[in-house]
Amino acid sequence: MIEFYKMSGSGNDFILIDNRGKALDGIDLKAFAKAVCRNKVSVGADGLIVIEPSGKADFRWIFFNADGSEAEMCGNGGRCAARFAFIKGMAGNKLSFETRAGIIDAEVKGDIVKLRLTDPRDLKLDYSIAVKGGQLKVNSINTGVPHAVSFVDRLNEFDVFGYGRDVRFHSAYAPAGTNVNFVTMDGKNRIRVRTYERGVEDETLACGTGAVASALVGAGKGLVDSPVEILVKSGEILTIYFDKSGDLFSNVYLEGKASVVYEGRLWKEAYQ
């Protein structure tokens, strides 16, 4: 049996497994991730996080989306991984871990985790793409993974799944595709965000790198100042901190709750 934790980062839920002792040795991790992330017939989650040794940081992670694809980075997953590592005694409350996007720093304060992300890149503001129903004005930025951001009215009634899927697979973002965020302003330091996540292929209750992308695009357009509170679909608040110099951002932090839901052991029936 395989020991695991189930955790939630502000509504993004993850399965975390300590693989430093090679508990998953010989298992096809992509197929395993797809199997255990299935709702109703297995644990169910937005993603799988596998913790492994690192020669550069306190640990290395491998992150899989629910469809089995591997992602460079996940903000809410990163916060869960940091708290998991602290709970399991892999690191102190200030730690770093290795990802495909680079080395990520974190600080654990109870169930609140503050994550320093790699510097964002590829900011592009105010352009239009063709989607169902006409043209959609979008912005884009890479916050460890690619994100499109569109400011909309009446966010609660907006067709996040329909438009999100159109943008996610749009030729403008081929071949990798993009995550898609829809944003409504609530003030100079507060916005609301709903996100369609690549790899989950649906709207999720929260997206950490999407919250960061939305805040930075808002700052790039002169709409918000640091720190920015992000109200996500789960009802929780993520706080984004950053420094801005012209079109460049640095010292980008994501802060929010990372909760332990339960711990358990996976039977083979859960993934075969």
mmCIF file of C-alpha atoms in Angstrom:
data_model
loop_
_atom_site.group_PDB
_atom_site.id
_atom_site.type_symbol
_atom_site.label_atom_id
_atom_site.label_comp_id
_atom_site.label_asym_id
_atom_site.label_seq_id
_atom_site.Cartn_x
_atom_site.Cartn_y
_atom_site.Cartn_z
ATOM 1 C CA MET A 1 0.000 0.000 0.000
ATOM 2 C CA ILE A 2 1.145 3.542 -0.755
ATOM 3 C CA GLU A 3 0.921 6.204 1.950
ATOM 4 C CA PHE A 4 -0.412 9.598 0.868
ATOM 5 C CA TYR A 5 -1.775 12.906 2.106
ATOM 6 C CA LYS A 6 -4.796 14.676 0.623
ATOM 7 C CA MET A 7 -4.418 18.454 0.842
ATOM 8 C CA SER A 8 -6.254 21.558 -0.342
ATOM 9 C CA GLY A 9 -4.703 24.852 -1.376
ATOM 10 C CA SER A 10 -7.630 27.287 -1.165
ATOM 11 C CA GLY A 11 -9.866 24.857 -3.063
ATOM 12 C CA ASN A 12 -7.255 23.263 -5.341
ATOM 13 C CA ASP A 13 -6.947 19.678 -4.075
ATOM 14 C CA PHE A 14 -3.900 17.440 -4.398
ATOM 15 C CA ILE A 15 -2.594 13.983 -3.574
ATOM 16 C CA LEU A 16 0.937 14.114 -2.097
ATOM 17 C CA ILE A 17 3.285 11.146 -1.870
ATOM 18 C CA ASP A 18 6.769 11.004 -0.333
ATOM 19 C CA ASN A 19 8.765 9.055 -2.912
ATOM 20 C CA ARG A 20 12.200 9.559 -1.352
ATOM 21 C CA GLY A 21 12.139 5.881 -0.358
ATOM 22 C CA LYS A 22 10.999 4.863 -3.876
ATOM 23 C CA ALA A 23 7.476 3.873 -2.831
ATOM 24 C CA LEU A 24 6.446 4.404 -6.459
ATOM 25 C CA ASP A 25 9.384 2.530 -7.961
ATOM 26 C CA GLY A 26 8.383 0.693 -11.146
ATOM 27 C CA ILE A 27 5.058 2.515 -11.492
ATOM 28 C CA ASP A 28 4.175 4.534 -14.617
ATOM 29 C CA LEU A 29 3.672 7.875 -12.863
ATOM 30 C CA LYS A 30 1.619 9.515 -15.621
ATOM 31 C CA ALA A 31 -0.851 6.625 -15.698
ATOM 32 C CA PHE A 32 -0.824 6.482 -11.887
ATOM 33 C CA ALA A 33 -1.635 10.212 -11.623
ATOM 34 C CA LYS A 34 -4.503 9.937 -14.071
ATOM 35 C CA ALA A 35 -5.915 6.956 -12.172
ATOM 36 C CA VAL A 36 -5.740 8.298 -8.610
ATOM 37 C CA CYS A 37 -7.017 11.772 -9.569
ATOM 38 C CA ARG A 38 -10.309 10.328 -10.874
ATOM 39 C CA ASN A 39 -13.277 11.491 -8.829
ATOM 40 C CA LYS A 40 -15.713 8.947 -7.390
ATOM 41 C CA VAL A 41 -13.671 5.852 -8.350
ATOM 42 C CA SER A 42 -10.368 6.797 -6.672
ATOM 43 C CA VAL A 43 -9.100 9.528 -4.335
ATOM 44 C CA GLY A 44 -9.947 12.336 -6.755
ATOM 45 C CA ALA A 45 -7.874 15.516 -7.064
ATOM 46 C CA ASP A 46 -6.780 18.344 -9.342
ATOM 47 C CA GLY A 47 -3.257 16.963 -9.343
ATOM 48 C CA LEU A 48 -0.641 14.585 -7.952
ATOM 49 C CA ILE A 49 2.555 15.774 -6.251
ATOM 50 C CA VAL A 50 5.459 13.345 -5.941
ATOM 51 C CA ILE A 51 8.275 14.346 -3.573
ATOM 52 C CA GLU A 52 11.812 13.171 -4.403
ATOM 53 C CA PRO A 53 15.371 13.970 -3.244
ATOM 54 C CA SER A 54 17.185 17.020 -4.631
ATOM 55 C CA GLY A 55 20.826 17.994 -4.754
ATOM 56 C CA LYS A 56 19.884 21.671 -5.139
ATOM 57 C CA ALA A 57 17.133 22.255 -2.564
ATOM 58 C CA ASP A 58 15.312 20.599 0.348
ATOM 59 C CA PHE A 59 13.447 18.369 -2.097
ATOM 60 C CA ARG A 60 12.381 18.034 -5.710
ATOM 61 C CA TRP A 61 8.801 17.645 -6.841
ATOM 62 C CA ILE A 62 7.179 16.129 -9.884
ATOM 63 C CA PHE A 63 3.746 17.652 -10.507
ATOM 64 C CA PHE A 64 1.067 15.917 -12.567
ATOM 65 C CA ASN A 65 -2.259 17.356 -13.652
ATOM 66 C CA ALA A 66 -5.373 15.228 -13.299
ATOM 67 C CA ASP A 67 -5.105 14.125 -16.935
ATOM 68 C CA GLY A 68 -1.632 12.677 -16.318
ATOM 69 C CA SER A 69 0.276 15.492 -18.009
ATOM 70 C CA GLU A 70 3.284 16.954 -16.210
ATOM 71 C CA ALA A 71 3.304 20.699 -15.436
ATOM 72 C CA GLU A 72 6.232 23.010 -14.792
ATOM 73 C CA MET A 73 4.674 24.692 -11.756
ATOM 74 C CA CYS A 74 1.506 25.002 -9.656
ATOM 75 C CA GLY A 75 1.209 27.754 -7.076
ATOM 76 C CA ASN A 76 -1.395 26.195 -4.780
ATOM 77 C CA GLY A 77 0.227 22.788 -5.165
ATOM 78 C CA GLY A 78 3.550 24.352 -4.242
ATOM 79 C CA ARG A 79 2.089 25.722 -1.036
ATOM 80 C CA CYS A 80 0.705 22.281 -0.160
ATOM 81 C CA ALA A 81 4.044 20.637 -0.952
ATOM 82 C CA ALA A 82 5.866 23.093 1.325
ATOM 83 C CA ARG A 83 3.568 22.410 4.274
ATOM 84 C CA PHE A 84 3.705 18.648 3.596
ATOM 85 C CA ALA A 85 7.509 18.753 3.681
ATOM 86 C CA PHE A 86 7.465 20.717 6.942
ATOM 87 C CA ILE A 87 4.960 18.328 8.568
ATOM 88 C CA LYS A 88 6.985 15.294 7.474
ATOM 89 C CA GLY A 89 10.243 16.769 8.799
ATOM 90 C CA MET A 90 11.919 17.120 5.397
ATOM 91 C CA ALA A 91 12.634 20.811 5.984
ATOM 92 C CA GLY A 92 12.207 23.672 8.410
ATOM 93 C CA ASN A 93 9.513 26.318 8.136
ATOM 94 C CA LYS A 94 11.679 28.209 5.623
ATOM 95 C CA LEU A 95 12.547 25.947 2.717
ATOM 96 C CA SER A 96 13.119 25.637 -1.007
ATOM 97 C CA PHE A 97 12.229 23.009 -3.575
ATOM 98 C CA GLU A 98 13.156 22.175 -7.126
ATOM 99 C CA THR A 99 10.597 22.353 -9.959
ATOM 100 C CA ARG A 100 10.735 22.357 -13.739
ATOM 101 C CA ALA A 101 10.153 26.135 -13.516
ATOM 102 C CA GLY A 102 13.151 26.635 -11.214
ATOM 103 C CA ILE A 103 13.875 26.767 -7.477
ATOM 104 C CA ILE A 104 10.887 27.893 -5.393
ATOM 105 C CA ASP A 105 11.231 29.377 -1.881
ATOM 106 C CA ALA A 106 8.522 29.011 0.752
ATOM 107 C CA GLU A 107 7.713 29.922 4.341
ATOM 108 C CA VAL A 108 5.253 27.878 6.410
ATOM 109 C CA LYS A 109 3.324 29.655 9.188
ATOM 110 C CA GLY A 110 0.796 27.159 10.530
ATOM 111 C CA ASP A 111 -1.691 26.471 7.755
ATOM 112 C CA ILE A 112 -0.636 29.640 5.899
ATOM 113 C CA VAL A 113 2.125 29.249 3.325
ATOM 114 C CA LYS A 114 3.868 32.065 1.464
ATOM 115 C CA LEU A 115 5.573 31.027 -1.747
ATOM 116 C CA ARG A 116 8.123 33.012 -3.740
ATOM 117 C CA LEU A 117 7.704 32.242 -7.424
ATOM 118 C CA THR A 118 10.214 32.520 -10.240
ATOM 119 C CA ASP A 119 10.145 35.888 -12.017
ATOM 120 C CA PRO A 120 7.316 36.024 -14.584
ATOM 121 C CA ARG A 121 7.967 36.515 -18.292
ATOM 122 C CA ASP A 122 6.272 37.135 -21.635
ATOM 123 C CA LEU A 123 3.818 39.815 -20.498
ATOM 124 C CA LYS A 124 1.574 40.815 -23.393
ATOM 125 C CA LEU A 125 -1.317 43.235 -22.918
ATOM 126 C CA ASP A 126 -4.551 44.068 -24.725
ATOM 127 C CA TYR A 127 -4.836 41.940 -27.844
ATOM 128 C CA SER A 128 -7.827 40.116 -29.300
ATOM 129 C CA ILE A 129 -8.374 36.521 -30.397
ATOM 130 C CA ALA A 130 -11.294 34.983 -32.262
ATOM 131 C CA VAL A 131 -13.534 32.764 -30.116
ATOM 132 C CA LYS A 132 -17.130 31.651 -30.300
ATOM 133 C CA GLY A 133 -19.354 34.692 -30.483
ATOM 134 C CA GLY A 134 -16.668 36.998 -31.888
ATOM 135 C CA GLN A 135 -13.502 38.604 -30.527
ATOM 136 C CA LEU A 136 -12.272 38.325 -26.941
ATOM 137 C CA LYS A 137 -9.790 40.843 -25.543
ATOM 138 C CA VAL A 138 -7.055 39.050 -23.642
ATOM 139 C CA ASN A 139 -3.703 39.499 -21.962
ATOM 140 C CA SER A 140 -1.071 36.866 -21.273
ATOM 141 C CA ILE A 141 1.880 36.157 -19.007
ATOM 142 C CA ASN A 142 3.936 33.165 -17.889
ATOM 143 C CA THR A 143 4.059 32.796 -14.084
ATOM 144 C CA GLY A 144 5.829 29.440 -14.200
ATOM 145 C CA VAL A 145 3.129 28.142 -16.530
ATOM 146 C CA PRO A 146 1.335 30.082 -19.309
ATOM 147 C CA HIS A 147 -1.802 32.065 -18.486
ATOM 148 C CA ALA A 148 -4.281 34.130 -20.470
ATOM 149 C CA VAL A 149 -6.243 36.779 -18.570
ATOM 150 C CA SER A 150 -9.462 38.443 -19.698
ATOM 151 C CA PHE A 151 -11.384 41.144 -17.808
ATOM 152 C CA VAL A 152 -15.144 40.549 -17.946
ATOM 153 C CA ASP A 153 -18.397 41.887 -16.527
ATOM 154 C CA ARG A 154 -20.807 39.758 -14.462
ATOM 155 C CA LEU A 155 -18.207 37.174 -13.530
ATOM 156 C CA ASN A 156 -20.676 34.974 -11.655
ATOM 157 C CA GLU A 157 -22.741 34.415 -14.814
ATOM 158 C CA PHE A 158 -19.820 34.163 -17.238
ATOM 159 C CA ASP A 159 -19.368 30.950 -19.254
ATOM 160 C CA VAL A 160 -15.936 30.084 -17.871
ATOM 161 C CA PHE A 161 -15.967 26.523 -19.200
ATOM 162 C CA GLY A 162 -17.044 27.439 -22.745
ATOM 163 C CA TYR A 163 -14.800 30.444 -23.272
ATOM 164 C CA GLY A 164 -12.020 28.908 -21.194
ATOM 165 C CA ARG A 165 -11.899 25.832 -23.388
ATOM 166 C CA ASP A 166 -11.873 27.966 -26.564
ATOM 167 C CA VAL A 167 -8.928 30.031 -25.335
ATOM 168 C CA ARG A 168 -7.056 27.102 -23.775
ATOM 169 C CA PHE A 169 -6.859 25.309 -27.161
ATOM 170 C CA HIS A 170 -6.550 28.461 -29.318
ATOM 171 C CA SER A 171 -3.879 28.430 -32.016
ATOM 172 C CA ALA A 172 -2.364 31.588 -30.465
ATOM 173 C CA TYR A 173 -1.091 29.406 -27.608
ATOM 174 C CA ALA A 174 -0.167 26.266 -29.569
ATOM 175 C CA PRO A 175 1.266 23.774 -29.077
ATOM 176 C CA ALA A 176 1.295 23.755 -25.255
ATOM 177 C CA GLY A 177 -1.971 25.630 -24.714
ATOM 178 C CA THR A 178 -2.677 27.948 -21.815
ATOM 179 C CA ASN A 179 -4.561 28.301 -18.562
ATOM 180 C CA VAL A 180 -7.336 30.902 -18.747
ATOM 181 C CA ASN A 181 -8.443 33.407 -16.102
ATOM 182 C CA PHE A 182 -11.523 35.620 -16.122
ATOM 183 C CA VAL A 183 -11.315 38.660 -13.862
ATOM 184 C CA THR A 184 -13.594 41.323 -12.401
ATOM 185 C CA MET A 185 -12.264 44.330 -10.482
ATOM 186 C CA ASP A 186 -13.397 44.992 -6.898
ATOM 187 C CA GLY A 187 -10.961 47.827 -6.200
ATOM 188 C CA LYS A 188 -7.327 48.886 -6.388
ATOM 189 C CA ASN A 189 -6.208 46.009 -4.157
ATOM 190 C CA ARG A 190 -8.888 43.353 -4.681
ATOM 191 C CA ILE A 191 -10.103 41.358 -7.673
ATOM 192 C CA ARG A 192 -12.247 38.269 -8.285
ATOM 193 C CA VAL A 193 -10.949 35.451 -10.487
ATOM 194 C CA ARG A 194 -12.362 32.280 -12.030
ATOM 195 C CA THR A 195 -9.955 29.919 -13.810
ATOM 196 C CA TYR A 196 -10.117 27.201 -16.454
ATOM 197 C CA GLU A 197 -7.076 25.002 -15.836
ATOM 198 C CA ARG A 198 -5.088 23.259 -18.522
ATOM 199 C CA GLY A 199 -4.597 19.611 -17.606
ATOM 200 C CA VAL A 200 -7.680 19.518 -15.406
ATOM 201 C CA GLU A 201 -9.679 20.653 -18.470
ATOM 202 C CA ASP A 202 -12.333 22.321 -16.356
ATOM 203 C CA GLU A 203 -12.881 25.237 -14.027
ATOM 204 C CA THR A 204 -11.223 24.734 -10.641
ATOM 205 C CA LEU A 205 -12.052 26.311 -7.292
ATOM 206 C CA ALA A 206 -8.703 28.138 -7.270
ATOM 207 C CA CYS A 207 -5.464 28.473 -9.229
ATOM 208 C CA GLY A 208 -2.389 29.946 -7.560
ATOM 209 C CA THR A 209 -0.351 30.799 -10.646
ATOM 210 C CA GLY A 210 -3.585 32.081 -12.224
ATOM 211 C CA ALA A 211 -4.193 34.382 -9.266
ATOM 212 C CA VAL A 212 -0.645 35.681 -9.664
ATOM 213 C CA ALA A 213 -1.089 36.121 -13.418
ATOM 214 C CA SER A 214 -4.334 38.049 -12.902
ATOM 215 C CA ALA A 215 -2.747 40.367 -10.333
ATOM 216 C CA LEU A 216 0.327 41.051 -12.471
ATOM 217 C CA VAL A 217 -1.707 41.704 -15.619
ATOM 218 C CA GLY A 218 -3.883 44.055 -13.564
ATOM 219 C CA ALA A 219 -0.753 45.845 -12.372
ATOM 220 C CA GLY A 220 0.609 45.983 -15.910
ATOM 221 C CA LYS A 221 -2.587 47.721 -16.975
ATOM 222 C CA GLY A 222 -2.372 50.151 -14.036
ATOM 223 C CA LEU A 223 -5.489 48.741 -12.356
ATOM 224 C CA VAL A 224 -4.030 47.349 -9.111
ATOM 225 C CA ASP A 225 -1.169 47.878 -6.688
ATOM 226 C CA SER A 226 0.676 45.366 -4.491
ATOM 227 C CA PRO A 227 -0.503 43.621 -2.380
ATOM 228 C CA VAL A 228 -3.559 42.331 -4.232
ATOM 229 C CA GLU A 229 -6.244 40.178 -2.629
ATOM 230 C CA ILE A 230 -7.694 37.573 -4.989
ATOM 231 C CA LEU A 231 -11.133 36.152 -4.230
ATOM 232 C CA VAL A 232 -11.298 32.697 -5.862
ATOM 233 C CA LYS A 233 -14.307 30.506 -6.537
ATOM 234 C CA SER A 234 -13.847 28.503 -3.313
ATOM 235 C CA GLY A 235 -14.521 31.723 -1.378
ATOM 236 C CA GLU A 236 -10.984 31.903 0.023
ATOM 237 C CA ILE A 237 -8.555 34.793 -0.384
ATOM 238 C CA LEU A 238 -5.103 34.514 -1.946
ATOM 239 C CA THR A 239 -2.731 37.454 -1.472
ATOM 240 C CA ILE A 240 -0.210 38.409 -4.149
ATOM 241 C CA TYR A 241 2.867 40.559 -3.445
ATOM 242 C CA PHE A 242 5.254 41.909 -6.072
ATOM 243 C CA ASP A 243 7.691 44.635 -7.056
ATOM 244 C CA LYS A 244 7.173 46.377 -10.395
ATOM 245 C CA SER A 245 9.689 48.306 -12.480
ATOM 246 C CA GLY A 246 8.310 49.342 -15.850
ATOM 247 C CA ASP A 247 7.019 46.188 -17.493
ATOM 248 C CA LEU A 248 9.152 43.913 -15.287
ATOM 249 C CA PHE A 249 8.084 42.163 -12.083
ATOM 250 C CA SER A 250 10.233 40.689 -9.323
ATOM 251 C CA ASN A 251 9.876 39.400 -5.755
ATOM 252 C CA VAL A 252 6.547 37.798 -6.621
ATOM 253 C CA TYR A 253 4.888 36.000 -3.697
ATOM 254 C CA LEU A 254 1.696 33.954 -3.364
ATOM 255 C CA GLU A 255 0.205 33.555 0.120
ATOM 256 C CA GLY A 256 -2.793 31.570 1.325
ATOM 257 C CA LYS A 257 -4.089 28.589 3.240
ATOM 258 C CA ALA A 258 -2.782 25.051 2.643
ATOM 259 C CA SER A 259 -4.952 22.575 4.536
ATOM 260 C CA VAL A 260 -4.473 18.895 5.347
ATOM 261 C CA VAL A 261 -7.695 17.034 4.536
ATOM 262 C CA TYR A 262 -6.653 13.507 5.495
ATOM 263 C CA GLU A 263 -3.883 10.938 5.235
ATOM 264 C CA GLY A 264 -4.276 7.332 4.165
ATOM 265 C CA ARG A 265 -2.987 4.358 2.201
ATOM 266 C CA LEU A 266 -3.744 3.604 -1.425
ATOM 267 C CA TRP A 267 -4.734 0.062 -2.343
ATOM 268 C CA LYS A 268 -3.799 -1.179 -5.800
ATOM 269 C CA GLU A 269 -7.524 -1.103 -6.643
ATOM 270 C CA ALA A 270 -7.335 2.705 -6.537
ATOM 271 C CA TYR A 271 -4.931 2.929 -9.471
ATOM 272 C CA GLN A 272 -5.182 -0.280 -11.475
#
